[in-house]
């Protein structure tokens, strides 16, 4: 148990957050380095067709979507570390299988096995075990940043590594990064004194039904599914477009992605700040989806020169990064008290399912109708998403808190009603088995003194 009055993260918490962020980063780097190169280098594999290359690009999402929530539940039962070690070993085995493959089917099998190492939920649960309540948001933000940085690096590193070592070498490096992730968990991440059942970072079966019926959350789940479907489908076509339309050799694609990711990232930051500060997240979301739609139509009609494709890629990654950053924040705001972990579990499953469907969809369209068909298909997906997103309500601008409750507070049957009467409190749930209170508050309106007078929390663990 830590001193909850400490304003700074302890050295153990810092090591936990940094170590687990590195594990996430290495794994995501390995997963996404293939994305910008498989469409071009995969043509050399025996039996390859555009549809099968698309399947190879998205295949990891199939097993990731199926096993994401079960692995999280398993980590509650047998412990976080065994699940994380097993998942990283499975991921490394999938990478080795793909590295040894000389046919497209071998790469597909390797990608399916990579996805079976679905450790995201277990890593987030371990982070909750190792951090105090007041620092958990910072720790999770660090992991979110590591995922974003690793994706950007993967876009640049993938073509460079493949140019130097070939597709097989890329997969061997990916296997090595997964094994190094095990070393980080063993050597850098502290041991947890207890396993917490925590509804902010884990899936609660009791909450699953209500989350799956929640209209606003379902809109966001559809959004992340479509976003990653568009990403995977676009990368079935975009590398080939750079080669065939712009004449850029596949070995030189890295600089296009470097420019697009850097400029796209900095261009989206003001919109994130505007959406949060001015409480206009819906407007920002709709604008980004509309921009994504315009990008796909632009690639279809105007993506015939290198300059045009670089401009299109910058706008694409600006919209993609903006949506990738906004959607989890919206899920956190919209989810009910004590439902955020479950909502994020369903959201992550939708994300991986979208990746799988996008690869399959993009490959099939490329085979049936060429590069233009892929961009038209992605534009249609954007249009459907825009129509769905337009019906969403402006989200509540609230923060989730979890407070440990004393025995006396747990026995107080009128506590929930009194808390809901405090200005700025939007939602409350007492979870007796955790001896905890989950509460959603608008920090700009919250009367913190009134809240603290009503609650006498036990020290947070």
Coordinates of C-alpha atoms in Angstrom, one line a residue:
X1 CA 0.0 0.0 0.0
X2 CA 1.3 3.4 -1.0
X3 CA 1.0 6.8 0.7
X4 CA -1.9 8.2 -1.2
X5 CA -0.9 11.8 -0.3
X6 CA 2.2 11.6 -2.5
X7 CA 1.8 14.0 -5.4
X8 CA 4.4 12.3 -7.6
X9 CA 4.6 8.9 -9.0
X10 CA 6.9 6.7 -6.9
X11 CA 10.1 5.1 -8.4
X12 CA 8.3 1.8 -8.6
X13 CA 5.3 3.3 -10.3
X14 CA 7.5 5.1 -12.8
X15 CA 9.4 1.8 -13.6
X16 CA 6.0 0.0 -14.0
X17 CA 4.6 2.6 -16.3
X18 CA 7.8 3.0 -18.4
X19 CA 8.4 -0.8 -18.6
X20 CA 4.9 -1.7 -19.6
X21 CA 4.8 1.2 -22.1
X22 CA 8.0 -0.3 -23.7
X23 CA 6.4 -3.7 -23.9
X24 CA 3.4 -2.2 -25.7
X25 CA 5.6 -0.2 -28.0
X26 CA 7.8 -3.2 -29.0
X27 CA 4.8 -5.3 -29.7
X28 CA 2.9 -2.7 -31.7
X29 CA 6.1 -1.9 -33.6
X30 CA 6.4 -5.5 -34.6
X31 CA 2.7 -5.7 -35.5
X32 CA 2.7 -2.6 -37.7
X33 CA 6.2 -2.6 -39.4
X34 CA 4.7 -5.1 -41.9
X35 CA 1.9 -2.6 -42.9
X36 CA 3.8 -0.4 -45.3
X37 CA 5.8 -3.2 -47.0
X38 CA 3.6 -6.3 -47.3
X39 CA 1.7 -5.1 -50.3
X40 CA 4.9 -4.7 -52.3
X41 CA 7.3 -7.3 -50.9
X42 CA 4.5 -9.9 -50.5
X43 CA 4.2 -10.2 -54.2
X44 CA 7.4 -12.3 -54.2
X45 CA 5.9 -15.0 -52.0
X46 CA 4.7 -18.2 -53.6
X47 CA 0.9 -18.3 -54.2
X48 CA 0.4 -14.6 -53.5
X49 CA -2.6 -12.8 -54.8
X50 CA -3.9 -9.3 -53.9
X51 CA -6.7 -10.9 -51.8
X52 CA -4.3 -13.1 -49.9
X53 CA -1.9 -10.2 -49.3
X54 CA -4.8 -8.2 -47.9
X55 CA -5.6 -11.2 -45.6
X56 CA -2.0 -11.3 -44.4
X57 CA -2.1 -7.6 -43.6
X58 CA -5.2 -7.9 -41.5
X59 CA -5.0 -11.5 -40.3
X60 CA -3.6 -10.7 -36.8
X61 CA -6.8 -8.8 -36.0
X62 CA -8.9 -12.0 -36.2
X63 CA -7.2 -13.8 -33.3
X64 CA -6.6 -10.5 -31.5
X65 CA -10.3 -9.7 -31.5
X66 CA -11.3 -13.2 -30.4
X67 CA -8.8 -13.5 -27.5
X68 CA -8.5 -9.9 -26.3
X69 CA -11.2 -10.2 -23.6
X70 CA -10.7 -13.9 -22.7
X71 CA -7.0 -13.2 -22.0
X72 CA -7.9 -10.3 -19.7
X73 CA -10.3 -12.5 -17.7
X74 CA -7.7 -15.3 -17.6
X75 CA -5.2 -12.8 -16.1
X76 CA -7.6 -12.2 -13.2
X77 CA -7.6 -15.9 -12.4
X78 CA -4.0 -17.0 -12.9
X79 CA -2.1 -13.7 -12.7
X80 CA -1.0 -11.0 -15.1
X81 CA 2.6 -12.1 -15.6
X82 CA 1.9 -15.7 -16.8
X83 CA -0.6 -14.3 -19.4
X84 CA 1.9 -11.6 -20.6
X85 CA 4.8 -14.0 -20.9
X86 CA 2.7 -16.6 -22.7
X87 CA 1.3 -13.9 -25.0
X88 CA 4.7 -12.5 -25.9
X89 CA 6.0 -16.1 -26.6
X90 CA 3.0 -16.8 -28.9
X91 CA 3.7 -13.5 -30.7
X92 CA 7.4 -14.4 -31.1
X93 CA 6.4 -17.9 -32.4
X94 CA 4.1 -16.3 -34.9
X95 CA 6.9 -13.9 -36.1
X96 CA 9.3 -16.9 -36.4
X97 CA 6.7 -18.8 -38.4
X98 CA 6.2 -15.9 -40.8
X99 CA 10.0 -15.4 -41.1
X100 CA 10.5 -19.0 -42.2
X101 CA 7.6 -18.9 -44.7
X102 CA 8.3 -19.0 -48.4
X103 CA 4.6 -18.8 -49.3
X104 CA 1.8 -16.2 -48.6
X105 CA -0.1 -18.9 -46.6
X106 CA 2.9 -19.3 -44.2
X107 CA 2.9 -15.5 -43.6
X108 CA -0.9 -15.6 -43.0
X109 CA -0.4 -18.4 -40.5
X110 CA 2.3 -16.4 -38.8
X111 CA 0.2 -13.3 -38.6
X112 CA -2.8 -15.2 -37.2
X113 CA -0.4 -16.7 -34.5
X114 CA 1.0 -13.2 -33.8
X115 CA -2.5 -11.9 -33.1
X116 CA -3.1 -14.8 -30.7
X117 CA -0.7 -13.2 -28.3
X118 CA -3.4 -10.8 -27.1
X119 CA -1.9 -9.3 -24.0
X120 CA -3.2 -5.7 -24.1
X121 CA -5.9 -6.3 -21.4
X122 CA -3.5 -8.1 -19.1
X123 CA -0.8 -5.3 -19.4
X124 CA -3.4 -2.7 -18.6
X125 CA -4.6 -4.7 -15.6
X126 CA -1.0 -5.1 -14.3
X127 CA -0.5 -1.4 -14.7
X128 CA -3.6 -0.9 -12.4
X129 CA -2.1 -3.3 -9.9
X130 CA 1.1 -1.3 -9.8
X131 CA -0.1 2.3 -9.7
X132 CA -2.2 4.4 -7.3
X133 CA -5.5 5.9 -8.2
X134 CA -4.3 9.5 -8.6
X135 CA -1.5 8.5 -11.0
X136 CA -3.2 5.8 -13.1
X137 CA -4.4 8.3 -15.7
X138 CA -0.9 9.5 -16.2
X139 CA 0.4 6.0 -16.5
X140 CA -2.2 5.0 -19.0
X141 CA -1.5 8.1 -21.0
X142 CA 2.1 7.1 -21.2
X143 CA 1.1 3.8 -22.7
X144 CA -1.2 5.6 -25.1
X145 CA 1.7 7.7 -26.2
X146 CA 4.0 4.7 -26.6
X147 CA 1.4 3.1 -29.0
X148 CA 1.2 6.3 -31.1
X149 CA 5.0 6.7 -31.3
X150 CA 5.5 3.0 -32.1
X151 CA 2.9 3.2 -34.9
X152 CA 4.7 6.3 -36.4
X153 CA 8.1 4.5 -36.1
X154 CA 6.7 1.4 -37.7
X155 CA 5.6 3.3 -40.8
X156 CA 9.2 4.5 -41.3
X157 CA 11.2 1.6 -39.9
X158 CA 9.2 -1.1 -41.8
X159 CA 10.5 -0.1 -45.3
X160 CA 14.1 0.6 -44.0
X161 CA 14.4 -2.7 -42.2
X162 CA 12.9 -4.6 -45.1
X163 CA 15.2 -2.9 -47.5
X164 CA 18.2 -4.0 -45.4
X165 CA 17.1 -7.5 -44.3
X166 CA 14.2 -8.5 -46.5
X167 CA 10.7 -9.6 -45.3
X168 CA 12.1 -12.6 -43.4
X169 CA 14.6 -10.4 -41.5
X170 CA 11.7 -8.0 -40.6
X171 CA 9.8 -10.9 -39.0
X172 CA 12.9 -12.1 -37.2
X173 CA 13.5 -8.7 -35.7
X174 CA 9.8 -8.6 -34.6
X175 CA 10.4 -12.0 -32.8
X176 CA 13.4 -10.5 -31.1
X177 CA 11.5 -7.5 -29.9
X178 CA 8.8 -9.8 -28.4
X179 CA 11.4 -11.8 -26.5
X180 CA 13.0 -8.5 -25.3
X181 CA 9.6 -7.5 -24.0
X182 CA 9.7 -10.6 -21.7
X183 CA 13.1 -9.4 -20.4
X184 CA 11.6 -6.0 -19.7
X185 CA 8.7 -7.5 -17.7
X186 CA 11.0 -9.7 -15.8
X187 CA 13.8 -7.2 -15.1
X188 CA 12.2 -3.7 -15.0
X189 CA 8.5 -4.1 -14.0
X190 CA 8.0 -4.4 -10.2
X191 CA 6.1 -7.3 -8.7
X192 CA 2.5 -6.5 -7.7
X193 CA 1.6 -7.1 -4.1
X194 CA -2.0 -7.9 -5.0
X195 CA -4.2 -8.5 -8.0
X196 CA -6.9 -5.8 -8.2
X197 CA -10.3 -6.4 -9.7
X198 CA -10.6 -3.0 -11.3
X199 CA -13.5 -1.9 -13.4
X200 CA -11.7 1.1 -14.9
X201 CA -9.0 -1.1 -16.6
X202 CA -10.6 -4.6 -16.8
X203 CA -13.7 -6.2 -18.3
X204 CA -16.5 -6.9 -15.8
X205 CA -18.9 -9.5 -17.0
X206 CA -21.8 -7.9 -15.0
X207 CA -21.3 -4.7 -17.1
X208 CA -21.0 -6.3 -20.5
X209 CA -24.7 -6.4 -21.3
X210 CA -25.4 -2.8 -20.6
X211 CA -22.2 -1.7 -22.5
X212 CA -23.3 -3.7 -25.6
X213 CA -26.7 -2.0 -25.5
X214 CA -25.3 1.5 -25.0
X215 CA -26.1 3.5 -28.2
X216 CA -23.4 6.2 -27.8
X217 CA -20.7 3.6 -27.1
X218 CA -21.8 1.5 -30.1
X219 CA -21.4 4.5 -32.4
X220 CA -17.8 4.8 -31.1
X221 CA -17.2 1.0 -31.5
X222 CA -18.4 1.2 -35.1
X223 CA -16.1 4.2 -35.6
X224 CA -12.9 2.5 -34.5
X225 CA -13.9 -0.6 -36.5
X226 CA -14.3 1.5 -39.6
X227 CA -11.1 3.5 -38.9
X228 CA -8.9 0.5 -38.7
X229 CA -10.6 -1.2 -41.6
X230 CA -9.8 1.9 -43.7
X231 CA -6.2 1.9 -42.5
X232 CA -5.6 -1.7 -43.4
X233 CA -7.4 -1.4 -46.8
X234 CA -5.6 1.8 -47.7
X235 CA -2.3 0.1 -47.0
X236 CA -3.2 -2.7 -49.4
X237 CA -3.4 0.0 -52.1
X238 CA -1.2 3.0 -51.1
X239 CA 2.3 1.3 -51.3
X240 CA 1.3 0.0 -54.8
X241 CA 0.1 3.4 -55.8
X242 CA 3.4 4.9 -54.9
X243 CA 5.2 2.4 -57.1
X244 CA 2.8 2.2 -60.0
X245 CA 1.5 5.8 -60.2
X246 CA 4.4 7.8 -58.8
X247 CA 7.3 5.6 -59.8
X248 CA 8.8 5.6 -56.3
X249 CA 10.8 2.4 -55.7
X250 CA 9.5 0.5 -52.7
X251 CA 12.9 0.9 -50.9
X252 CA 12.3 4.6 -50.7
X253 CA 8.8 4.7 -49.3
X254 CA 10.0 5.3 -45.8
X255 CA 10.5 9.1 -46.3
X256 CA 7.0 9.6 -47.6
X257 CA 5.6 8.0 -44.4
X258 CA 8.1 10.0 -42.2
X259 CA 7.0 13.3 -43.7
X260 CA 3.3 12.3 -43.6
X261 CA 3.4 11.1 -39.9
X262 CA 5.4 14.1 -38.6
X263 CA 3.4 16.8 -40.4
X264 CA 0.1 15.0 -39.8
X265 CA 0.8 14.6 -36.1
X266 CA 1.7 18.3 -35.5
X267 CA -1.2 19.4 -37.7
X268 CA -3.8 17.5 -35.6
X269 CA -2.6 18.7 -32.1
X270 CA -4.5 22.1 -32.3
X271 CA -7.7 20.3 -33.1
X272 CA -7.4 18.0 -30.1
X273 CA -6.8 21.0 -27.9
X274 CA -9.7 22.9 -29.4
X275 CA -12.1 19.9 -29.0
X276 CA -11.2 19.4 -25.3
X277 CA -10.9 23.0 -24.2
X278 CA -13.9 24.3 -26.1
X279 CA -15.9 21.2 -25.5
X280 CA -16.4 20.6 -29.2
X281 CA -15.3 16.9 -29.5
X282 CA -18.3 16.0 -31.8
X283 CA -17.4 18.8 -34.2
X284 CA -13.8 17.7 -34.3
X285 CA -14.7 14.1 -34.8
X286 CA -17.1 14.8 -37.7
X287 CA -14.5 17.1 -39.3
X288 CA -11.8 14.4 -39.1
X289 CA -14.1 11.7 -40.6
X290 CA -15.1 14.1 -43.4
X291 CA -11.4 14.7 -44.1
X292 CA -10.7 11.0 -44.2
X293 CA -13.5 10.7 -46.8
X294 CA -12.0 13.5 -48.9
X295 CA -8.6 11.8 -48.7
X296 CA -9.9 8.5 -50.1
X297 CA -11.6 10.3 -53.0
X298 CA -8.4 12.4 -53.5
X299 CA -6.3 9.2 -53.8
X300 CA -8.8 7.8 -56.3
X301 CA -9.0 10.8 -58.5
X302 CA -5.8 12.8 -58.1
X303 CA -3.2 10.4 -56.6
X304 CA -1.2 10.1 -59.9
X305 CA 2.1 11.9 -59.0
X306 CA 4.5 11.7 -56.1
X307 CA 3.7 15.3 -54.9
X308 CA 0.0 14.6 -54.9
X309 CA 0.4 11.3 -53.0
X310 CA 2.6 12.9 -50.3
X311 CA 0.0 15.7 -49.8
X312 CA -2.7 13.0 -49.6
X313 CA -0.7 10.9 -47.1
X314 CA -0.2 14.0 -44.9
X315 CA -3.9 14.7 -44.8
X316 CA -4.7 11.0 -44.3
X317 CA -2.4 10.7 -41.3
X318 CA -3.6 14.0 -39.9
X319 CA -7.2 12.7 -39.9
X320 CA -6.2 9.2 -38.8
X321 CA -4.1 10.4 -35.8
X322 CA -6.8 12.8 -34.8
X323 CA -9.4 10.1 -34.7
X324 CA -7.1 7.5 -33.1
X325 CA -6.5 10.0 -30.3
X326 CA -10.1 11.2 -29.9
X327 CA -12.0 8.0 -29.9
X328 CA -10.6 6.5 -26.7
X329 CA -11.1 9.8 -24.9
X330 CA -14.8 9.8 -26.1
X331 CA -15.2 6.2 -24.8
X332 CA -13.9 7.2 -21.4
X333 CA -16.3 10.2 -21.3
X334 CA -19.4 8.4 -22.5
X335 CA -19.0 5.1 -20.6
X336 CA -21.0 4.8 -17.3
X337 CA -19.4 4.8 -13.9
X338 CA -17.6 1.5 -13.3
X339 CA -18.0 0.7 -17.0
X340 CA -14.9 2.2 -18.6
X341 CA -12.8 -1.0 -18.5
X342 CA -15.6 -3.1 -20.1
X343 CA -16.3 -0.3 -22.7
X344 CA -12.6 -0.2 -23.6
X345 CA -12.5 -4.0 -23.9
X346 CA -15.4 -4.0 -26.4
X347 CA -13.8 -1.0 -28.2
X348 CA -10.4 -2.8 -28.5
X349 CA -12.2 -5.9 -29.9
X350 CA -13.9 -3.7 -32.4
X351 CA -10.6 -2.2 -33.4
X352 CA -8.9 -5.5 -34.1
X353 CA -12.0 -6.8 -35.9
X354 CA -11.9 -3.8 -38.1
X355 CA -8.2 -4.4 -38.9
X356 CA -9.0 -8.0 -40.0
X357 CA -12.0 -7.0 -42.1
X358 CA -10.1 -4.1 -43.7
X359 CA -7.3 -6.2 -44.8
X360 CA -9.6 -8.8 -46.3
X361 CA -11.9 -6.2 -47.8
X362 CA -9.0 -4.2 -49.3
X363 CA -7.3 -7.2 -50.8
X364 CA -10.6 -8.4 -52.4
X365 CA -11.4 -5.0 -53.9
X366 CA -7.8 -4.7 -55.3
X367 CA -8.2 -8.1 -56.9
X368 CA -11.7 -7.4 -58.3
X369 CA -11.3 -3.7 -59.4
X370 CA -7.8 -2.5 -59.0
X371 CA -6.4 0.4 -56.9
X372 CA -9.3 2.7 -57.6
X373 CA -11.8 0.2 -56.2
X374 CA -10.0 0.1 -52.9
X375 CA -10.1 3.9 -52.5
X376 CA -13.8 4.0 -53.5
X377 CA -14.6 1.2 -51.0
X378 CA -12.8 3.1 -48.2
X379 CA -14.7 6.3 -49.2
X380 CA -18.0 4.5 -48.9
X381 CA -17.0 3.2 -45.4
X382 CA -16.2 6.8 -44.4
X383 CA -19.6 8.0 -45.7
X384 CA -21.4 5.4 -43.6
X385 CA -19.4 6.3 -40.5
X386 CA -20.1 10.0 -41.1
X387 CA -23.8 9.3 -41.2
X388 CA -23.6 7.3 -38.0
X389 CA -21.4 9.8 -36.2
X390 CA -23.7 12.7 -37.1
X391 CA -26.4 11.2 -34.8
X392 CA -24.2 11.1 -31.7
X393 CA -24.8 13.5 -28.9
X394 CA -22.1 15.9 -27.6
X395 CA -20.3 13.8 -25.0
X396 CA -20.3 14.8 -21.3
X397 CA -16.9 16.4 -20.4
X398 CA -16.3 14.3 -17.3
X399 CA -13.4 12.5 -15.6
X400 CA -13.6 9.0 -14.0
X401 CA -12.5 8.5 -10.4
X402 CA -12.3 5.4 -8.3
X403 CA -12.2 5.9 -4.5
X404 CA -11.8 3.2 -1.8
X405 CA -14.6 3.3 0.7
X406 CA -14.5 2.6 4.4
X407 CA -16.9 0.0 5.9
X408 CA -19.1 2.7 7.3
X409 CA -19.4 4.4 3.9
X410 CA -20.3 1.1 2.3
X411 CA -23.1 0.6 4.8
X412 CA -24.5 4.1 4.0
X413 CA -27.5 3.4 1.8
X414 CA -28.1 7.1 1.1
X415 CA -24.6 7.9 -0.1
X416 CA -25.2 7.5 -3.8
X417 CA -28.2 9.9 -3.8
X418 CA -26.3 12.5 -1.8
X419 CA -23.3 12.3 -4.1
X420 CA -25.5 12.8 -7.2
X421 CA -26.8 16.0 -5.7
X422 CA -23.2 17.5 -5.5
X423 CA -22.7 20.0 -8.4
X424 CA -20.5 18.5 -11.1
X425 CA -21.1 14.8 -10.2
X426 CA -22.6 13.1 -13.3
X427 CA -22.7 9.4 -12.4
X428 CA -22.0 7.2 -9.3
X429 CA -21.7 3.5 -8.7
X430 CA -20.7 1.7 -5.4
X431 CA -19.1 -1.7 -6.0
X432 CA -19.3 -3.5 -2.7
X433 CA -17.1 -6.5 -3.6
X434 CA -14.2 -4.0 -4.4
X435 CA -15.1 -1.7 -1.4
X436 CA -14.9 1.1 -4.0
X437 CA -16.9 4.0 -5.4
X438 CA -16.7 4.8 -9.1
X439 CA -17.7 8.4 -9.9
X440 CA -17.7 10.6 -13.0
X441 CA -17.3 14.3 -12.4
X442 CA -17.1 17.5 -14.4
X443 CA -14.0 19.1 -12.9
X444 CA -15.0 22.6 -14.0
X445 CA -18.3 22.4 -12.0
X446 CA -17.3 20.0 -9.2
X447 CA -17.5 21.3 -5.6
X448 CA -14.6 19.2 -4.4
X449 CA -15.1 20.2 -0.7
X450 CA -18.7 19.0 -0.7
X451 CA -17.6 15.7 -2.3
X452 CA -14.9 15.1 0.3
X453 CA -17.2 15.9 3.2
X454 CA -19.5 13.1 2.0
X455 CA -16.8 10.5 1.4
X456 CA -14.3 9.2 3.9
X457 CA -12.2 7.0 1.6
X458 CA -9.8 4.4 3.0
X459 CA -6.2 4.8 1.7
X460 CA -6.0 3.8 -1.9
X461 CA -4.1 0.7 -2.8

